[in-house]
């Protein structure tokens, strides 16, 4: 496995700011998201990465480019956000008006993906990372990255519910005595190089 995997959630969009489920809809970074994504570049500049994987969606590609890795990008379709199906564009409160007990990490989305579907894609990415002997980075989406971190440490996708992740936040997957571990979670990029 790679020594470490840097996870970066894309910058803020109008939909993410409003809490709307944004799967495959192309919603661009807003001004705050562009600023935060550009702010990733100075602290991430010291990272030496053998592989930079990115979701195909423009908000992730722009975040990656603003962070300084646009020239090294490899698009990975398995890093697409959860397919929310019938719930695309809705907030959790709007969904719970129809289905009061709904929870994405348990139930998935009608017309979209189940938690197991997303976990299978995350497992594919982890397997791909197994070919990298040094550090890698992933630029992707909140729910997908939360499931990926859960699968990294061998837990079910539902564990992602316990891993809150802000826009333009960084996390670091690593190892502890040869076992997969989460070293940093939901931090500003400066946390990678504490003073």
PDB file of C-alpha atoms in Angstrom, residues 2-179:
ATOM      1  CA  UNK A   2       1.137   3.611  -0.427  1.00  0.00           C
ATOM      2  CA  UNK A   3       2.870   5.272   2.497  1.00  0.00           C
ATOM      3  CA  UNK A   4       0.017   7.745   2.710  1.00  0.00           C
ATOM      4  CA  UNK A   5      -3.014   8.899   0.763  1.00  0.00           C
ATOM      5  CA  UNK A   6      -4.021  12.546   0.889  1.00  0.00           C
ATOM      6  CA  UNK A   7      -7.777  13.072   0.557  1.00  0.00           C
ATOM      7  CA  UNK A   8      -9.092  16.471  -0.524  1.00  0.00           C
ATOM      8  CA  UNK A   9     -12.778  17.304  -0.702  1.00  0.00           C
ATOM      9  CA  UNK A  10     -13.670  19.795  -3.425  1.00  0.00           C
ATOM     10  CA  UNK A  11     -14.276  23.443  -2.560  1.00  0.00           C
ATOM     11  CA  UNK A  12     -17.667  24.845  -1.674  1.00  0.00           C
ATOM     12  CA  UNK A  13     -20.482  25.083  -4.228  1.00  0.00           C
ATOM     13  CA  UNK A  14     -23.814  26.827  -3.814  1.00  0.00           C
ATOM     14  CA  UNK A  15     -25.438  23.416  -3.415  1.00  0.00           C
ATOM     15  CA  UNK A  16     -22.975  22.141  -0.803  1.00  0.00           C
ATOM     16  CA  UNK A  17     -23.349  25.406   1.117  1.00  0.00           C
ATOM     17  CA  UNK A  18     -27.132  24.900   1.134  1.00  0.00           C
ATOM     18  CA  UNK A  19     -26.864  21.221   2.139  1.00  0.00           C
ATOM     19  CA  UNK A  20     -28.288  19.946  -1.151  1.00  0.00           C
ATOM     20  CA  UNK A  21     -27.249  16.450  -2.189  1.00  0.00           C
ATOM     21  CA  UNK A  22     -24.973  16.980  -5.179  1.00  0.00           C
ATOM     22  CA  UNK A  23     -24.129  13.750  -6.922  1.00  0.00           C
ATOM     23  CA  UNK A  24     -23.641  13.901 -10.658  1.00  0.00           C
ATOM     24  CA  UNK A  25     -25.071  17.401 -11.220  1.00  0.00           C
ATOM     25  CA  UNK A  26     -22.402  19.775 -12.493  1.00  0.00           C
ATOM     26  CA  UNK A  27     -22.440  22.539  -9.878  1.00  0.00           C
ATOM     27  CA  UNK A  28     -19.340  24.781 -10.080  1.00  0.00           C
ATOM     28  CA  UNK A  29     -17.272  26.073  -7.192  1.00  0.00           C
ATOM     29  CA  UNK A  30     -18.650  29.337  -5.851  1.00  0.00           C
ATOM     30  CA  UNK A  31     -16.388  32.290  -4.979  1.00  0.00           C
ATOM     31  CA  UNK A  32     -15.702  30.942  -1.467  1.00  0.00           C
ATOM     32  CA  UNK A  33     -14.937  27.513  -2.931  1.00  0.00           C
ATOM     33  CA  UNK A  34     -12.514  28.952  -5.477  1.00  0.00           C
ATOM     34  CA  UNK A  35     -10.717  30.916  -2.758  1.00  0.00           C
ATOM     35  CA  UNK A  36     -10.478  27.887  -0.447  1.00  0.00           C
ATOM     36  CA  UNK A  37      -9.261  25.639  -3.278  1.00  0.00           C
ATOM     37  CA  UNK A  38      -6.559  28.166  -4.210  1.00  0.00           C
ATOM     38  CA  UNK A  39      -5.607  28.352  -0.530  1.00  0.00           C
ATOM     39  CA  UNK A  40      -4.721  24.649  -0.626  1.00  0.00           C
ATOM     40  CA  UNK A  41      -1.799  25.281  -2.975  1.00  0.00           C
ATOM     41  CA  UNK A  42       0.795  26.748  -0.587  1.00  0.00           C
ATOM     42  CA  UNK A  43       0.553  24.048   2.115  1.00  0.00           C
ATOM     43  CA  UNK A  44       0.238  21.208  -0.418  1.00  0.00           C
ATOM     44  CA  UNK A  45       3.167  22.386  -2.563  1.00  0.00           C
ATOM     45  CA  UNK A  46       5.620  20.359  -0.471  1.00  0.00           C
ATOM     46  CA  UNK A  47       3.769  17.100  -1.160  1.00  0.00           C
ATOM     47  CA  UNK A  48       5.590  14.664  -3.456  1.00  0.00           C
ATOM     48  CA  UNK A  49       2.921  12.493  -5.018  1.00  0.00           C
ATOM     49  CA  UNK A  50       3.342   9.459  -7.233  1.00  0.00           C
ATOM     50  CA  UNK A  51      -0.318   9.510  -8.248  1.00  0.00           C
ATOM     51  CA  UNK A  52      -3.074  12.152  -8.231  1.00  0.00           C
ATOM     52  CA  UNK A  53      -6.552  10.721  -8.735  1.00  0.00           C
ATOM     53  CA  UNK A  54      -9.574  12.913  -9.294  1.00  0.00           C
ATOM     54  CA  UNK A  55     -13.290  12.554  -9.813  1.00  0.00           C
ATOM     55  CA  UNK A  56     -14.322  13.442 -13.363  1.00  0.00           C
ATOM     56  CA  UNK A  57     -16.635  16.246 -12.212  1.00  0.00           C
ATOM     57  CA  UNK A  58     -15.499  19.840 -12.881  1.00  0.00           C
ATOM     58  CA  UNK A  59     -15.719  20.962  -9.242  1.00  0.00           C
ATOM     59  CA  UNK A  60     -13.111  18.359  -8.297  1.00  0.00           C
ATOM     60  CA  UNK A  61     -10.895  19.017 -11.304  1.00  0.00           C
ATOM     61  CA  UNK A  62     -10.922  22.752 -10.551  1.00  0.00           C
ATOM     62  CA  UNK A  63     -10.071  22.122  -6.892  1.00  0.00           C
ATOM     63  CA  UNK A  64      -7.194  19.883  -7.980  1.00  0.00           C
ATOM     64  CA  UNK A  65      -5.900  22.471 -10.449  1.00  0.00           C
ATOM     65  CA  UNK A  66      -6.157  25.351  -7.954  1.00  0.00           C
ATOM     66  CA  UNK A  67      -4.291  23.202  -5.406  1.00  0.00           C
ATOM     67  CA  UNK A  68      -1.425  22.936  -7.890  1.00  0.00           C
ATOM     68  CA  UNK A  69      -1.870  19.385  -9.205  1.00  0.00           C
ATOM     69  CA  UNK A  70      -3.770  19.981 -12.440  1.00  0.00           C
ATOM     70  CA  UNK A  71      -0.879  18.810 -14.622  1.00  0.00           C
ATOM     71  CA  UNK A  72      -0.572  15.508 -12.737  1.00  0.00           C
ATOM     72  CA  UNK A  73      -4.243  14.588 -12.660  1.00  0.00           C
ATOM     73  CA  UNK A  74      -5.569  11.125 -13.503  1.00  0.00           C
ATOM     74  CA  UNK A  75      -9.352  10.999 -13.840  1.00  0.00           C
ATOM     75  CA  UNK A  76     -10.883   8.061 -11.973  1.00  0.00           C
ATOM     76  CA  UNK A  77     -14.606   7.390 -12.648  1.00  0.00           C
ATOM     77  CA  UNK A  78     -14.959   5.388  -9.413  1.00  0.00           C
ATOM     78  CA  UNK A  79     -14.406   8.657  -7.498  1.00  0.00           C
ATOM     79  CA  UNK A  80     -17.746  10.107  -8.636  1.00  0.00           C
ATOM     80  CA  UNK A  81     -19.972  11.198  -5.781  1.00  0.00           C
ATOM     81  CA  UNK A  82     -22.794   8.978  -4.566  1.00  0.00           C
ATOM     82  CA  UNK A  83     -25.547   8.707  -7.164  1.00  0.00           C
ATOM     83  CA  UNK A  84     -28.452  10.190  -5.188  1.00  0.00           C
ATOM     84  CA  UNK A  85     -31.002   9.213  -7.815  1.00  0.00           C
ATOM     85  CA  UNK A  86     -34.433  10.595  -6.887  1.00  0.00           C
ATOM     86  CA  UNK A  87     -32.883  12.616  -4.051  1.00  0.00           C
ATOM     87  CA  UNK A  88     -30.451  14.595  -6.231  1.00  0.00           C
ATOM     88  CA  UNK A  89     -30.598  18.288  -5.345  1.00  0.00           C
ATOM     89  CA  UNK A  90     -32.665  17.793  -2.196  1.00  0.00           C
ATOM     90  CA  UNK A  91     -31.603  18.546   1.375  1.00  0.00           C
ATOM     91  CA  UNK A  92     -31.824  15.895   4.091  1.00  0.00           C
ATOM     92  CA  UNK A  93     -34.747  17.783   5.653  1.00  0.00           C
ATOM     93  CA  UNK A  94     -36.655  17.723   2.349  1.00  0.00           C
ATOM     94  CA  UNK A  95     -36.012  13.999   1.955  1.00  0.00           C
ATOM     95  CA  UNK A  96     -37.145  13.256   5.516  1.00  0.00           C
ATOM     96  CA  UNK A  97     -40.489  14.929   4.834  1.00  0.00           C
ATOM     97  CA  UNK A  98     -41.135  11.977   2.491  1.00  0.00           C
ATOM     98  CA  UNK A  99     -39.170   9.324   4.403  1.00  0.00           C
ATOM     99  CA  UNK A 100     -38.651  10.295   8.079  1.00  0.00           C
ATOM    100  CA  UNK A 101     -36.285   7.393   8.804  1.00  0.00           C
ATOM    101  CA  UNK A 102     -34.070   7.866   5.742  1.00  0.00           C
ATOM    102  CA  UNK A 103     -30.298   7.954   6.250  1.00  0.00           C
ATOM    103  CA  UNK A 104     -27.996   7.858   3.225  1.00  0.00           C
ATOM    104  CA  UNK A 105     -25.304   5.713   4.864  1.00  0.00           C
ATOM    105  CA  UNK A 106     -27.895   3.059   5.767  1.00  0.00           C
ATOM    106  CA  UNK A 107     -30.483   3.312   3.013  1.00  0.00           C
ATOM    107  CA  UNK A 108     -28.843   4.711  -0.094  1.00  0.00           C
ATOM    108  CA  UNK A 109     -31.105   6.445  -2.583  1.00  0.00           C
ATOM    109  CA  UNK A 110     -34.042   5.252  -4.697  1.00  0.00           C
ATOM    110  CA  UNK A 111     -33.101   5.409  -8.344  1.00  0.00           C
ATOM    111  CA  UNK A 112     -29.472   5.794  -7.298  1.00  0.00           C
ATOM    112  CA  UNK A 113     -26.819   3.876  -5.386  1.00  0.00           C
ATOM    113  CA  UNK A 114     -26.859   1.785  -2.245  1.00  0.00           C
ATOM    114  CA  UNK A 115     -24.116   2.064   0.390  1.00  0.00           C
ATOM    115  CA  UNK A 116     -22.753  -1.243  -0.922  1.00  0.00           C
ATOM    116  CA  UNK A 117     -22.528   0.188  -4.451  1.00  0.00           C
ATOM    117  CA  UNK A 118     -20.459   3.128  -3.199  1.00  0.00           C
ATOM    118  CA  UNK A 119     -18.308   0.832  -1.045  1.00  0.00           C
ATOM    119  CA  UNK A 120     -17.551  -1.350  -4.080  1.00  0.00           C
ATOM    120  CA  UNK A 121     -16.295   1.707  -5.975  1.00  0.00           C
ATOM    121  CA  UNK A 122     -14.221   2.780  -2.951  1.00  0.00           C
ATOM    122  CA  UNK A 123     -12.731  -0.711  -2.766  1.00  0.00           C
ATOM    123  CA  UNK A 124     -11.771  -0.449  -6.444  1.00  0.00           C
ATOM    124  CA  UNK A 125      -9.893   2.780  -5.714  1.00  0.00           C
ATOM    125  CA  UNK A 126      -8.133   1.254  -2.700  1.00  0.00           C
ATOM    126  CA  UNK A 127      -7.071  -1.678  -4.867  1.00  0.00           C
ATOM    127  CA  UNK A 128      -5.726   0.765  -7.463  1.00  0.00           C
ATOM    128  CA  UNK A 129      -3.746   2.533  -4.728  1.00  0.00           C
ATOM    129  CA  UNK A 130      -2.154  -0.787  -3.823  1.00  0.00           C
ATOM    130  CA  UNK A 131       0.037  -0.430  -6.916  1.00  0.00           C
ATOM    131  CA  UNK A 132       1.557   2.819  -5.592  1.00  0.00           C
ATOM    132  CA  UNK A 133       4.612   2.459  -3.347  1.00  0.00           C
ATOM    133  CA  UNK A 134       4.756   6.085  -2.189  1.00  0.00           C
ATOM    134  CA  UNK A 135       2.260   8.886  -1.598  1.00  0.00           C
ATOM    135  CA  UNK A 136      -0.904   9.553  -3.559  1.00  0.00           C
ATOM    136  CA  UNK A 137      -3.711  12.105  -3.488  1.00  0.00           C
ATOM    137  CA  UNK A 138      -7.419  11.908  -4.187  1.00  0.00           C
ATOM    138  CA  UNK A 139      -9.616  14.897  -5.051  1.00  0.00           C
ATOM    139  CA  UNK A 140     -13.262  13.927  -4.702  1.00  0.00           C
ATOM    140  CA  UNK A 141     -16.556  14.328  -2.843  1.00  0.00           C
ATOM    141  CA  UNK A 142     -17.733  14.316   0.759  1.00  0.00           C
ATOM    142  CA  UNK A 143     -19.852  11.166   0.991  1.00  0.00           C
ATOM    143  CA  UNK A 144     -17.612   9.165  -1.333  1.00  0.00           C
ATOM    144  CA  UNK A 145     -14.471  10.080   0.646  1.00  0.00           C
ATOM    145  CA  UNK A 146     -16.176   9.217   3.931  1.00  0.00           C
ATOM    146  CA  UNK A 147     -17.024   5.748   2.600  1.00  0.00           C
ATOM    147  CA  UNK A 148     -13.508   5.366   1.181  1.00  0.00           C
ATOM    148  CA  UNK A 149     -11.971   6.131   4.594  1.00  0.00           C
ATOM    149  CA  UNK A 150     -14.273   3.599   6.248  1.00  0.00           C
ATOM    150  CA  UNK A 151     -13.283   0.939   3.731  1.00  0.00           C
ATOM    151  CA  UNK A 152      -9.580   1.874   4.091  1.00  0.00           C
ATOM    152  CA  UNK A 153      -9.716   0.758   7.741  1.00  0.00           C
ATOM    153  CA  UNK A 154     -11.850  -2.286   6.941  1.00  0.00           C
ATOM    154  CA  UNK A 155     -15.168  -0.976   8.231  1.00  0.00           C
ATOM    155  CA  UNK A 156     -18.571  -1.042   6.523  1.00  0.00           C
ATOM    156  CA  UNK A 157     -19.680   1.993   4.479  1.00  0.00           C
ATOM    157  CA  UNK A 158     -22.077   2.990   7.284  1.00  0.00           C
ATOM    158  CA  UNK A 159     -19.029   4.034   9.351  1.00  0.00           C
ATOM    159  CA  UNK A 160     -18.702   6.997   6.993  1.00  0.00           C
ATOM    160  CA  UNK A 161     -21.588   8.576   8.911  1.00  0.00           C
ATOM    161  CA  UNK A 162     -19.150   9.154  11.777  1.00  0.00           C
ATOM    162  CA  UNK A 163     -16.596  10.998   9.634  1.00  0.00           C
ATOM    163  CA  UNK A 164     -17.787  14.550   9.002  1.00  0.00           C
ATOM    164  CA  UNK A 165     -15.944  16.248   6.148  1.00  0.00           C
ATOM    165  CA  UNK A 166     -15.987  19.927   5.247  1.00  0.00           C
ATOM    166  CA  UNK A 167     -15.441  21.376   1.793  1.00  0.00           C
ATOM    167  CA  UNK A 168     -11.777  22.006   0.895  1.00  0.00           C
ATOM    168  CA  UNK A 169     -10.703  19.982   3.947  1.00  0.00           C
ATOM    169  CA  UNK A 170      -7.825  17.527   3.844  1.00  0.00           C
ATOM    170  CA  UNK A 171      -7.441  14.123   5.437  1.00  0.00           C
ATOM    171  CA  UNK A 172      -4.568  11.678   5.477  1.00  0.00           C
ATOM    172  CA  UNK A 173      -4.848   7.908   5.289  1.00  0.00           C
ATOM    173  CA  UNK A 174      -1.772   6.061   6.432  1.00  0.00           C
ATOM    174  CA  UNK A 175      -0.659   2.943   8.296  1.00  0.00           C
ATOM    175  CA  UNK A 176       0.065   2.046  11.900  1.00  0.00           C
ATOM    176  CA  UNK A 177       2.383  -0.949  12.334  1.00  0.00           C
ATOM    177  CA  UNK A 178       1.385  -2.177   8.897  1.00  0.00           C
ATOM    178  CA  UNK A 179      -2.352  -1.724   9.437  1.00  0.00           C
TER     179      UNK A 179
END
